[in-house]
Amino acid sequence: MPPTPPPAPEPGETRVRDRGDACPGALRLHPADDGRLARLRLPAGRLTPRQARVLADAAERLGDGRISVTSRGNAELRGLGEGCGTELAALLAGAGLLPSPRHERIRNIVASPAAGLDGLGTADVQLWARELDALLCAEPWTAALSGRFLFALDDGRGDMTGLGADVTLVAVPDAPDRGALLWSGGRALRVGGTDAARAAAAAAGAFLAAARAAGTGAWRVAELPPGHAPDLAGALARAGIPAEPVPAPALPHEAPPAPGPLGERGLYVLAPLGRLTAAQLRALADGADEVRLTPWRGAVVVTGQAADGTTDRAAGRLPVLAGLGLITRPDSPWAGVTACTGRPGCAKSLADVRGDATAGTAPEPGPDEAPGTGDEARAGSPGRLLPVHFSGCERRCGHPRGEWVDVLATADGAYRVNGAPTPRTSLPGAVATARTTTTPTTTTR
């Protein structure tokens, strides 16, 4: 696994980064107890059907046969052999997944995955994501960004605004070419929709200038010390981008989509514990126009037109995907359940958290059980269970943002559920109760 990060600074104390960013990449593999790990950045989570099949083949040929979906909608391969780096790079490059080796770790772009499918939102931010990615890969200076710097592009529905990005673009209803709100470091400017991607890139340049001036080695905007906020207005002016400073408003914030249909051309499924088998990824790509991995460890499948010119109804594929073990229903108790790698893959973990998460989660509703009759429906909030994350150590790798149930392994072979000591044998009941009735953990990191 990546080196342990330095301790978090005390409140009010400036974080100082005195080493380079060791975040894994597709070319920079990291050792773990179960082999090497590769993390592949997928701007907006997007995969063409061919790219999805190549990724599935790579997982089977070189790794453990699975693809982990990260909290940024990226893909990880685990269990890789010592000498597979060259072969993996060739496979990914041949599929167009490595447009710039120098920039491959900084292509951290999340975007509303249902944009253009369900009638919500005010802009196709998937197009913004592609333009921004091209801009980042074309400029030598952007390679100085850390592998943790994050761009979030929200189509106005509010699903991306809670992810704690360094640069956030939120689409707003069209005024005279004022189509996006640019937000970074507590400051906001309105820019034209046609300038949105360029404005986001300019904001990243403003961060790098502020980080150099601060001299603390900051990797992210939140790490900049007081008095060193990025000069967004100046950066946009130098780039020739018209911008209007506005008071920083409260950003919209909505829950992610529920598993199921997304209009007539899309569907959304979740990967159990955030891991797709190679067969599942191939099934998602079969007959799709594209697959979009999401920060909630799922996948949006976009379909096109049928041979007769009519719109394919994507929902018809849901039973097949459910049969492969994917989460296709909003009432599934597995929706929102995530876990870190745990044992045996991570030496720091105190438990096999994936195994314990499986044992600690209620079974999937049967095929004849109507939606809304599971445990969460009986609790009065179908489809609205709190997310829950199982962690093998205090680092809590991969935990969700916002409110969530914290299930933490302890050295005595037990767990703490939101801080309450819990024997392993009591996890199912404790987790079910915590997801519906108790005060969750809240994270803003």
Short mmCIF file of C-alpha atoms in Angstrom, two decimals:
data_model
loop_
_atom_site.label_atom_id
_atom_site.label_comp_id
_atom_site.label_asym_id
_atom_site.label_seq_id
_atom_site.Cartn_x
_atom_site.Cartn_y
_atom_site.Cartn_z
CA MET A 1 0.00 0.00 0.00
CA PRO A 2 1.09 3.67 -0.34
CA PRO A 3 3.28 5.00 2.47
CA THR A 4 1.44 6.01 5.61
CA PRO A 5 0.61 9.73 5.44
CA PRO A 6 2.09 12.04 8.05
CA PRO A 7 -0.11 12.78 11.08
CA ALA A 8 -2.85 15.32 10.50
CA PRO A 9 -1.95 18.76 11.85
CA GLU A 10 -3.63 20.10 14.96
CA PRO A 11 -6.56 22.49 14.39
CA GLY A 12 -5.21 25.80 13.16
CA GLU A 13 -1.80 24.33 12.38
CA THR A 14 -0.55 24.43 8.78
CA ARG A 15 0.18 21.09 7.16
CA VAL A 16 3.67 20.85 5.71
CA ARG A 17 4.37 18.28 3.01
CA ASP A 18 8.07 17.47 3.04
CA ARG A 19 7.99 14.62 0.52
CA GLY A 20 6.60 14.00 -2.94
CA ASP A 21 3.13 12.64 -3.54
CA ALA A 22 3.35 8.82 -3.65
CA CYS A 23 -0.25 8.27 -4.79
CA PRO A 24 -0.46 5.13 -6.98
CA GLY A 25 -1.01 5.36 -10.71
CA ALA A 26 -1.30 3.12 -13.73
CA LEU A 27 2.44 3.42 -14.34
CA ARG A 28 3.57 3.85 -10.74
CA LEU A 29 2.57 0.58 -9.08
CA HIS A 30 2.56 0.16 -5.32
CA PRO A 31 3.32 -3.00 -3.36
CA ALA A 32 0.65 -4.51 -1.12
CA ASP A 33 0.37 -7.80 0.71
CA ASP A 34 -1.65 -9.26 -2.17
CA GLY A 35 0.67 -8.03 -4.93
CA ARG A 36 1.10 -4.79 -6.82
CA LEU A 37 -1.67 -2.19 -7.08
CA ALA A 38 -2.42 0.03 -10.09
CA ARG A 39 -4.84 2.96 -9.98
CA LEU A 40 -6.19 4.11 -13.32
CA ARG A 41 -7.66 7.63 -13.53
CA LEU A 42 -10.83 7.71 -15.61
CA PRO A 43 -12.04 11.29 -16.16
CA ALA A 44 -15.79 11.34 -15.40
CA GLY A 45 -15.42 7.59 -14.87
CA ARG A 46 -15.86 7.06 -18.59
CA LEU A 47 -15.02 3.82 -20.38
CA THR A 48 -15.86 2.88 -23.94
CA PRO A 49 -17.03 -0.72 -24.36
CA ARG A 50 -13.63 -1.66 -25.79
CA GLN A 51 -11.80 0.00 -22.89
CA ALA A 52 -14.01 -1.82 -20.39
CA ARG A 53 -13.20 -5.16 -22.02
CA VAL A 54 -9.46 -4.38 -22.05
CA LEU A 55 -9.61 -3.50 -18.36
CA ALA A 56 -11.46 -6.75 -17.62
CA ASP A 57 -8.86 -8.73 -19.60
CA ALA A 58 -6.02 -7.00 -17.74
CA ALA A 59 -7.59 -7.84 -14.39
CA GLU A 60 -7.85 -11.51 -15.34
CA ARG A 61 -4.47 -11.88 -17.05
CA LEU A 62 -2.35 -9.80 -14.71
CA GLY A 63 -4.27 -9.37 -11.45
CA ASP A 64 -6.81 -11.01 -9.19
CA GLY A 65 -9.64 -10.88 -11.71
CA ARG A 66 -11.46 -7.93 -10.15
CA ILE A 67 -11.69 -4.19 -10.69
CA SER A 68 -12.11 -1.98 -7.63
CA VAL A 69 -14.14 1.21 -8.13
CA THR A 70 -12.72 4.03 -6.00
CA SER A 71 -14.47 6.91 -4.26
CA ARG A 72 -13.45 9.09 -7.20
CA GLY A 73 -14.87 6.81 -9.86
CA ASN A 74 -11.44 5.53 -10.83
CA ALA A 75 -10.43 1.88 -11.28
CA GLU A 76 -7.89 -0.15 -9.34
CA LEU A 77 -6.29 -3.44 -10.24
CA ARG A 78 -4.88 -5.54 -7.41
CA GLY A 79 -2.83 -8.71 -7.14
CA LEU A 80 -0.52 -7.66 -9.98
CA GLY A 81 2.78 -9.46 -10.42
CA GLU A 82 6.20 -7.88 -9.93
CA GLY A 83 7.11 -7.66 -13.59
CA CYS A 84 3.78 -6.83 -15.22
CA GLY A 85 4.13 -3.05 -15.38
CA THR A 86 5.29 -2.89 -19.00
CA GLU A 87 2.60 -5.27 -20.22
CA LEU A 88 -0.11 -3.42 -18.30
CA ALA A 89 1.00 -0.06 -19.66
CA ALA A 90 0.94 -1.41 -23.21
CA LEU A 91 -2.58 -2.79 -22.78
CA LEU A 92 -3.90 0.46 -21.34
CA ALA A 93 -2.15 2.67 -23.89
CA GLY A 94 -3.46 0.53 -26.75
CA ALA A 95 -6.99 1.10 -25.50
CA GLY A 96 -6.55 4.88 -25.27
CA LEU A 97 -6.53 4.86 -21.47
CA LEU A 98 -3.13 6.57 -21.16
CA PRO A 99 -3.28 9.65 -23.39
CA SER A 100 -0.29 11.19 -21.60
CA PRO A 101 2.05 9.11 -19.40
CA ARG A 102 3.34 12.27 -17.78
CA HIS A 103 -0.16 13.33 -16.72
CA GLU A 104 -1.81 10.02 -15.94
CA ARG A 105 -2.00 10.55 -12.16
CA ILE A 106 -3.47 14.07 -12.30
CA ARG A 107 -6.56 13.27 -14.41
CA ASN A 108 -8.82 13.31 -11.33
CA ILE A 109 -12.14 14.51 -12.72
CA VAL A 110 -15.55 13.48 -11.40
CA ALA A 111 -18.73 14.56 -13.17
CA SER A 112 -22.45 13.99 -12.69
CA PRO A 113 -22.72 10.45 -14.12
CA ALA A 114 -26.42 10.70 -15.02
CA ALA A 115 -25.94 13.92 -17.00
CA GLY A 116 -27.95 13.86 -20.22
CA LEU A 117 -29.89 10.74 -19.26
CA ASP A 118 -32.62 11.49 -16.74
CA GLY A 119 -33.73 15.03 -17.58
CA LEU A 120 -32.15 16.58 -14.49
CA GLY A 121 -29.33 19.10 -14.55
CA THR A 122 -28.75 22.07 -16.81
CA ALA A 123 -25.60 21.16 -18.76
CA ASP A 124 -23.86 18.12 -20.20
CA VAL A 125 -20.87 18.17 -17.88
CA GLN A 126 -19.60 14.97 -19.48
CA LEU A 127 -18.52 17.21 -22.36
CA TRP A 128 -16.85 19.60 -19.91
CA ALA A 129 -14.95 16.65 -18.46
CA ARG A 130 -13.56 15.60 -21.83
CA GLU A 131 -12.48 19.16 -22.65
CA LEU A 132 -10.86 19.62 -19.23
CA ASP A 133 -9.00 16.33 -19.52
CA ALA A 134 -7.62 17.35 -22.91
CA LEU A 135 -6.48 20.69 -21.48
CA LEU A 136 -4.74 19.05 -18.53
CA CYS A 137 -2.92 16.55 -20.73
CA ALA A 138 -1.81 19.24 -23.19
CA GLU A 139 0.01 21.49 -20.70
CA PRO A 140 3.40 20.62 -19.18
CA TRP A 141 2.75 22.66 -16.03
CA THR A 142 -0.30 20.63 -14.98
CA ALA A 143 1.95 17.61 -14.28
CA ALA A 144 2.97 19.45 -11.08
CA LEU A 145 -0.49 18.80 -9.58
CA SER A 146 -0.59 16.04 -7.01
CA GLY A 147 -2.33 12.75 -7.64
CA ARG A 148 -4.94 13.83 -5.09
CA PHE A 149 -6.00 17.16 -6.60
CA LEU A 150 -9.66 16.79 -7.59
CA PHE A 151 -11.97 18.50 -10.08
CA ALA A 152 -15.75 18.07 -9.69
CA LEU A 153 -18.20 18.98 -12.46
CA ASP A 154 -21.82 19.16 -11.35
CA ASP A 155 -24.65 19.51 -13.86
CA GLY A 156 -26.73 21.48 -11.36
CA ARG A 157 -28.37 18.60 -9.52
CA GLY A 158 -25.89 18.77 -6.61
CA ASP A 159 -24.50 15.22 -6.66
CA MET A 160 -20.86 16.31 -7.03
CA THR A 161 -20.76 19.26 -4.66
CA GLY A 162 -20.28 17.19 -1.51
CA LEU A 163 -17.14 15.40 -2.68
CA GLY A 164 -14.71 17.98 -1.34
CA ALA A 165 -13.10 18.81 -4.67
CA ASP A 166 -10.33 21.38 -5.01
CA VAL A 167 -12.05 22.95 -8.01
CA THR A 168 -15.82 22.60 -8.47
CA LEU A 169 -17.88 23.67 -11.47
CA VAL A 170 -21.66 23.81 -11.02
CA ALA A 171 -23.88 24.38 -14.02
CA VAL A 172 -26.46 27.13 -13.56
CA PRO A 173 -29.48 28.04 -15.72
CA ASP A 174 -28.35 29.91 -18.78
CA ALA A 175 -28.11 33.67 -18.43
CA PRO A 176 -26.21 35.60 -21.12
CA ASP A 177 -23.36 33.09 -21.41
CA ARG A 178 -23.09 32.74 -17.61
CA GLY A 179 -23.46 29.01 -17.47
CA ALA A 180 -21.25 27.86 -14.59
CA LEU A 181 -20.26 28.67 -11.05
CA LEU A 182 -16.53 28.14 -10.42
CA TRP A 183 -15.81 27.37 -6.76
CA SER A 184 -12.41 26.93 -5.12
CA GLY A 185 -10.96 27.79 -1.73
CA GLY A 186 -14.18 29.36 -0.49
CA ARG A 187 -14.38 31.79 -3.43
CA ALA A 188 -16.85 31.72 -6.31
CA LEU A 189 -17.02 33.25 -9.78
CA ARG A 190 -19.55 32.93 -12.56
CA VAL A 191 -18.19 32.05 -15.99
CA GLY A 192 -19.71 31.22 -19.33
CA GLY A 193 -20.54 27.61 -20.03
CA THR A 194 -18.26 27.60 -23.05
CA ASP A 195 -15.40 28.75 -20.80
CA ALA A 196 -16.08 26.33 -17.95
CA ALA A 197 -13.35 23.77 -18.67
CA ARG A 198 -10.72 26.44 -19.33
CA ALA A 199 -11.73 28.20 -16.12
CA ALA A 200 -11.24 24.99 -14.11
CA ALA A 201 -7.77 24.52 -15.58
CA ALA A 202 -6.90 28.14 -14.81
CA ALA A 203 -8.04 27.62 -11.21
CA ALA A 204 -5.62 24.71 -10.92
CA GLY A 205 -2.85 27.00 -12.12
CA ALA A 206 -3.85 29.54 -9.47
CA PHE A 207 -3.53 26.81 -6.83
CA LEU A 208 -0.03 25.84 -7.98
CA ALA A 209 1.07 29.49 -7.84
CA ALA A 210 -0.35 29.83 -4.32
CA ALA A 211 1.31 26.58 -3.22
CA ARG A 212 4.70 27.72 -4.51
CA ALA A 213 4.33 31.04 -2.71
CA ALA A 214 3.33 29.31 0.53
CA GLY A 215 6.31 26.94 0.42
CA THR A 216 4.53 24.22 2.42
CA GLY A 217 4.36 21.63 -0.35
CA ALA A 218 0.54 21.66 -0.33
CA TRP A 219 -1.11 18.99 -2.43
CA ARG A 220 -4.66 20.33 -2.14
CA VAL A 221 -6.38 23.71 -1.80
CA ALA A 222 -7.50 22.98 1.77
CA GLU A 223 -3.85 22.54 2.79
CA LEU A 224 -2.85 26.10 1.85
CA PRO A 225 -1.98 28.21 4.91
CA PRO A 226 -3.95 31.37 5.74
CA GLY A 227 -3.13 34.27 3.49
CA HIS A 228 -2.31 32.08 0.49
CA ALA A 229 -5.69 31.55 -1.17
CA PRO A 230 -5.52 31.01 -4.95
CA ASP A 231 -5.98 34.18 -7.00
CA LEU A 232 -8.88 32.89 -9.09
CA ALA A 233 -9.87 36.23 -10.58
CA GLY A 234 -6.31 37.02 -11.64
CA ALA A 235 -5.80 33.58 -13.18
CA LEU A 236 -9.00 33.82 -15.21
CA ALA A 237 -8.16 37.36 -16.33
CA ARG A 238 -4.72 36.24 -17.54
CA ALA A 239 -6.37 33.39 -19.43
CA GLY A 240 -8.77 35.81 -21.13
CA ILE A 241 -11.84 34.26 -19.48
CA PRO A 242 -14.62 36.72 -18.56
CA ALA A 243 -15.66 36.10 -14.95
CA GLU A 244 -17.89 37.74 -12.39
CA PRO A 245 -17.02 37.36 -8.69
CA VAL A 246 -20.06 36.47 -6.64
CA PRO A 247 -20.65 35.89 -2.92
CA ALA A 248 -19.90 32.26 -2.20
CA PRO A 249 -23.40 30.73 -2.12
CA ALA A 250 -24.52 27.51 -0.50
CA LEU A 251 -23.98 24.87 -3.15
CA PRO A 252 -26.82 22.49 -4.00
CA HIS A 253 -26.36 19.06 -2.50
CA GLU A 254 -28.41 16.00 -3.40
CA ALA A 255 -28.04 12.28 -2.89
CA PRO A 256 -26.56 10.15 -5.69
CA PRO A 257 -28.92 8.31 -8.01
CA ALA A 258 -30.58 5.15 -6.77
CA PRO A 259 -29.87 1.85 -8.54
CA GLY A 260 -32.28 1.28 -11.41
CA PRO A 261 -33.28 2.95 -14.71
CA LEU A 262 -32.03 6.42 -15.66
CA GLY A 263 -34.42 7.59 -18.32
CA GLU A 264 -34.75 5.42 -21.42
CA ARG A 265 -31.06 5.33 -22.34
CA GLY A 266 -29.40 4.63 -19.02
CA LEU A 267 -29.31 2.43 -15.97
CA TYR A 268 -27.38 2.52 -12.72
CA VAL A 269 -26.00 -0.39 -10.72
CA LEU A 270 -23.69 -0.70 -7.72
CA ALA A 271 -20.74 -3.05 -7.31
CA PRO A 272 -20.92 -5.09 -4.08
CA LEU A 273 -18.28 -3.64 -1.73
CA GLY A 274 -17.01 -1.58 -4.65
CA ARG A 275 -15.51 -4.51 -6.59
CA LEU A 276 -16.50 -5.67 -10.06
CA THR A 277 -15.55 -9.05 -11.41
CA ALA A 278 -14.15 -9.11 -14.93
CA ALA A 279 -17.34 -10.88 -16.05
CA GLN A 280 -19.51 -8.16 -14.51
CA LEU A 281 -17.57 -5.39 -16.24
CA ARG A 282 -17.87 -7.17 -19.57
CA ALA A 283 -21.61 -7.54 -19.04
CA LEU A 284 -21.93 -3.82 -18.34
CA ALA A 285 -20.10 -3.02 -21.58
CA ASP A 286 -22.11 -5.48 -23.68
CA GLY A 287 -24.35 -3.48 -26.00
CA ALA A 288 -23.52 -0.17 -24.29
CA ASP A 289 -22.42 3.10 -25.82
CA GLU A 290 -20.31 3.76 -22.75
CA VAL A 291 -19.90 2.87 -19.08
CA ARG A 292 -19.38 5.56 -16.43
CA LEU A 293 -17.90 4.46 -13.11
CA THR A 294 -19.14 6.60 -10.23
CA PRO A 295 -17.75 7.92 -6.92
CA TRP A 296 -20.37 5.79 -5.15
CA ARG A 297 -18.69 2.63 -6.44
CA GLY A 298 -21.19 1.91 -9.13
CA ALA A 299 -21.59 2.16 -12.88
CA VAL A 300 -23.95 4.04 -15.18
CA VAL A 301 -24.55 2.21 -18.44
CA VAL A 302 -25.49 4.38 -21.43
CA THR A 303 -27.24 2.72 -24.34
CA GLY A 304 -27.98 4.08 -27.78
CA GLN A 305 -30.47 3.54 -30.55
CA ALA A 306 -31.80 0.15 -31.60
CA ALA A 307 -31.31 -1.06 -35.15
CA ASP A 308 -34.80 0.18 -36.11
CA GLY A 309 -34.00 3.67 -34.82
CA THR A 310 -36.02 3.40 -31.62
CA THR A 311 -34.52 4.00 -28.21
CA ASP A 312 -33.24 0.94 -26.42
CA ARG A 313 -34.88 0.58 -23.01
CA ALA A 314 -31.90 0.01 -20.76
CA ALA A 315 -34.09 -1.12 -17.87
CA GLY A 316 -34.63 -4.44 -19.61
CA ARG A 317 -31.02 -5.35 -18.82
CA LEU A 318 -31.41 -4.99 -15.06
CA PRO A 319 -32.56 -8.60 -14.37
CA VAL A 320 -29.53 -9.95 -16.23
CA LEU A 321 -27.16 -7.72 -14.27
CA ALA A 322 -28.86 -8.63 -11.01
CA GLY A 323 -28.31 -12.28 -11.86
CA LEU A 324 -24.57 -11.55 -12.09
CA GLY A 325 -24.54 -10.23 -8.54
CA LEU A 326 -24.75 -6.49 -9.19
CA ILE A 327 -26.95 -4.26 -7.03
CA THR A 328 -29.85 -3.10 -9.20
CA ARG A 329 -32.53 -2.09 -6.68
CA PRO A 330 -32.75 0.94 -4.38
CA ASP A 331 -34.13 -1.19 -1.52
CA SER A 332 -31.10 -3.46 -1.45
CA PRO A 333 -29.40 -3.49 1.97
CA TRP A 334 -26.11 -3.68 0.05
CA ALA A 335 -26.62 -0.22 -1.42
CA GLY A 336 -24.15 2.11 0.29
CA VAL A 337 -22.06 -0.61 1.94
CA THR A 338 -18.32 -0.17 1.33
CA ALA A 339 -15.10 -1.47 2.84
CA CYS A 340 -11.39 -0.88 2.63
CA THR A 341 -9.13 -3.63 1.31
CA GLY A 342 -8.59 -5.25 4.68
CA ARG A 343 -6.76 -8.53 5.18
CA PRO A 344 -5.07 -10.24 3.47
CA GLY A 345 -4.37 -7.43 1.00
CA CYS A 346 -3.30 -4.77 3.49
CA ALA A 347 -0.72 -5.36 6.20
CA LYS A 348 -2.08 -2.50 8.31
CA SER A 349 -5.56 -3.97 8.55
CA LEU A 350 -6.67 -5.63 11.78
CA ALA A 351 -9.38 -7.76 10.14
CA ASP A 352 -10.80 -9.26 6.97
CA VAL A 353 -13.24 -6.38 6.70
CA ARG A 354 -14.69 -7.47 3.35
CA GLY A 355 -15.57 -10.85 4.79
CA ASP A 356 -16.98 -9.27 7.93
CA ALA A 357 -18.94 -6.73 5.86
CA THR A 358 -20.49 -9.60 3.92
CA ALA A 359 -21.48 -11.33 7.14
CA GLY A 360 -22.63 -8.07 8.69
CA THR A 361 -25.00 -7.00 5.91
CA ALA A 362 -28.55 -8.28 5.53
CA PRO A 363 -29.19 -10.62 2.57
CA GLU A 364 -30.35 -9.25 -0.76
CA PRO A 365 -34.16 -9.19 -1.17
CA GLY A 366 -35.35 -12.23 -3.10
CA PRO A 367 -36.50 -11.94 -6.73
CA ASP A 368 -40.16 -12.23 -5.71
CA GLU A 369 -39.94 -9.68 -2.91
CA ALA A 370 -41.39 -6.35 -3.96
CA PRO A 371 -39.20 -3.27 -3.58
CA GLY A 372 -39.72 -1.58 -0.25
CA THR A 373 -40.29 -4.73 1.81
CA GLY A 374 -36.70 -5.11 3.09
CA ASP A 375 -35.34 -4.05 6.47
CA GLU A 376 -34.99 -0.43 5.43
CA ALA A 377 -38.61 -0.24 4.34
CA ARG A 378 -39.71 -1.59 7.71
CA ALA A 379 -37.58 1.15 9.27
CA GLY A 380 -39.66 3.69 7.34
CA SER A 381 -37.02 4.98 4.89
CA PRO A 382 -36.77 2.74 1.81
CA GLY A 383 -33.68 3.42 -0.22
CA ARG A 384 -32.41 5.98 2.32
CA LEU A 385 -30.27 3.91 4.64
CA LEU A 386 -27.14 5.69 5.76
CA PRO A 387 -23.97 4.60 3.98
CA VAL A 388 -21.76 2.30 6.03
CA HIS A 389 -18.03 1.78 5.69
CA PHE A 390 -15.99 -1.07 7.18
CA SER A 391 -12.39 -0.07 7.99
CA GLY A 392 -9.49 -2.29 8.99
CA CYS A 393 -7.56 0.48 10.76
CA GLU A 394 -7.75 4.09 11.90
CA ARG A 395 -6.86 5.40 8.45
CA ARG A 396 -10.36 4.47 7.20
CA CYS A 397 -9.20 4.32 3.57
CA GLY A 398 -11.96 4.87 1.02
CA HIS A 399 -14.62 6.09 3.45
CA PRO A 400 -17.52 8.10 2.01
CA ARG A 401 -18.01 11.81 2.60
CA GLY A 402 -20.86 13.37 4.49
CA GLU A 403 -22.76 11.27 7.02
CA TRP A 404 -21.95 7.58 7.31
CA VAL A 405 -21.82 4.69 9.75
CA ASP A 406 -18.26 4.00 10.89
CA VAL A 407 -17.46 0.31 11.43
CA LEU A 408 -13.85 0.13 12.64
CA ALA A 409 -11.86 -3.03 13.36
CA THR A 410 -10.03 -3.10 16.70
CA ALA A 411 -6.96 -4.97 17.86
CA ASP A 412 -8.97 -7.34 20.08
CA GLY A 413 -10.72 -8.94 17.10
CA ALA A 414 -13.90 -6.90 17.55
CA TYR A 415 -15.24 -3.66 16.03
CA ARG A 416 -16.48 -0.25 17.02
CA VAL A 417 -19.73 0.84 15.35
CA ASN A 418 -19.87 4.64 15.53
CA GLY A 419 -17.53 4.32 18.51
CA ALA A 420 -19.50 1.67 20.38
CA PRO A 421 -17.57 -1.59 21.09
CA THR A 422 -19.23 -4.39 19.14
CA PRO A 423 -18.30 -8.10 18.99
CA ARG A 424 -17.95 -9.48 15.49
CA THR A 425 -20.93 -11.78 16.08
CA SER A 426 -23.14 -8.76 16.84
CA LEU A 427 -22.26 -6.79 13.71
CA PRO A 428 -25.43 -7.52 11.67
CA GLY A 429 -27.79 -6.12 14.27
CA ALA A 430 -25.54 -3.24 15.29
CA VAL A 431 -24.95 -2.12 11.71
CA ALA A 432 -28.66 -2.38 10.79
CA THR A 433 -29.60 -0.29 13.79
CA ALA A 434 -26.89 2.31 13.17
CA ARG A 435 -27.96 2.79 9.56
CA THR A 436 -31.47 3.81 10.58
CA THR A 437 -31.55 5.23 14.09
CA THR A 438 -28.22 6.50 15.44
CA THR A 439 -26.02 9.53 14.97
CA PRO A 440 -23.60 8.82 12.09
CA THR A 441 -20.03 9.85 11.60
CA THR A 442 -19.70 13.10 9.66
CA THR A 443 -16.65 13.77 7.54
CA THR A 444 -15.63 16.86 5.62
CA ARG A 445 -12.11 15.76 4.68
#
